[in-house]
């Protein structure tokens, strides 16, 4: 059985981070070990959420894992709340990253950093991304990683240039999420530096966006790769799963606004994996 370890926070309500990654990877037939960075009552879209920092617990957990000689086919990181946790994530890659190492540099959207993050943190995140095999930023995160202005309008040539520059950080492959080259379509565009090869997948855009879909994308992408699918196949699986999750959410009367009904899309994800 394939095994993955993931380091990110637990938002008790909100369908993101570990509460999204764990069920998705498990449904894909992958044993998943979790390294929680913090516990939040809800994700940060809500006001007045509680927050309990687990930074001090991370090194002892890794020490125990090492004593037990645990090994993983892949390790990946999601939301990391501090520079100290970036250092711990680097240690996770060093100790247990003998397989695939993926970093989802969760730190911003819509041209802005999330509350609590700074340009110093973004620079440190860029340093951390050098250690990864695959990184999966959105357009905002890519702009901060590369220290360039955020652009809402762009063409395919610009996307390819950004992907090449992202891999110049040191990672083997980069995936840009939330890319739109046509008004009514959205998807992801990827570049493998070792193969000098681009791949992409686009589909018709759903009429709404939700918090946490980037976390679902990252988990599904890695799950497909670990299950032996090609990079192009994995990109399609992740994009289709996220689209179906949004579609099912919008089809439900009085649906929640804080996350998507990805649970209802799990059977579709399993079907995609078997194709």
Short mmCIF file of C-alpha atoms in Angstrom, two decimals, residues 135 137 139 142 146 148 151 153-169 171-177 179-181 188-193 196-202:
data_model
loop_
_atom_site.label_atom_id
_atom_site.label_comp_id
_atom_site.label_asym_id
_atom_site.label_seq_id
_atom_site.Cartn_x
_atom_site.Cartn_y
_atom_site.Cartn_z
CA UNK A 135 5.24 22.94 -6.48
CA UNK A 137 1.11 27.71 -6.59
CA UNK A 139 -1.04 32.97 -9.86
CA UNK A 142 3.73 32.52 -8.12
CA UNK A 146 9.21 35.24 -8.10
CA UNK A 148 7.10 40.08 -9.72
CA UNK A 151 -1.21 40.18 -13.31
CA UNK A 153 -4.54 39.45 -17.62
CA UNK A 154 -1.99 37.30 -19.41
CA UNK A 155 -1.50 35.02 -22.38
CA UNK A 156 -0.10 31.52 -22.83
CA UNK A 157 3.42 32.77 -23.49
CA UNK A 158 3.38 34.56 -20.13
CA UNK A 159 2.20 31.40 -18.33
CA UNK A 160 4.99 29.36 -19.90
CA UNK A 161 7.55 31.97 -18.88
CA UNK A 162 6.27 31.96 -15.29
CA UNK A 163 6.46 28.17 -15.15
CA UNK A 164 10.03 28.14 -16.42
CA UNK A 165 10.98 30.76 -13.85
CA UNK A 166 9.28 28.80 -11.07
CA UNK A 167 11.28 25.68 -11.90
CA UNK A 168 14.43 27.80 -11.91
CA UNK A 169 13.88 28.04 -8.14
CA UNK A 171 12.03 22.25 -8.26
CA UNK A 172 11.66 19.72 -11.07
CA UNK A 173 8.10 20.63 -11.99
CA UNK A 174 5.67 23.47 -11.36
CA UNK A 175 1.90 23.55 -11.69
CA UNK A 176 0.04 26.86 -11.93
CA UNK A 177 -3.53 26.53 -10.68
CA UNK A 179 -5.17 29.59 -14.95
CA UNK A 180 -7.69 31.03 -17.42
CA UNK A 181 -6.75 31.64 -21.06
CA UNK A 188 -4.06 24.24 -14.56
CA UNK A 189 -0.86 24.52 -16.60
CA UNK A 190 2.30 22.56 -15.75
CA UNK A 191 5.94 22.36 -16.77
CA UNK A 192 8.44 19.56 -16.23
CA UNK A 193 11.92 21.07 -16.37
CA UNK A 196 11.27 20.36 -21.00
CA UNK A 197 7.59 19.59 -21.45
CA UNK A 198 4.42 21.58 -20.86
CA UNK A 199 1.01 20.09 -20.19
CA UNK A 200 -2.35 21.58 -19.28
CA UNK A 201 -6.00 20.86 -18.69
CA UNK A 202 -8.91 23.29 -18.98
#
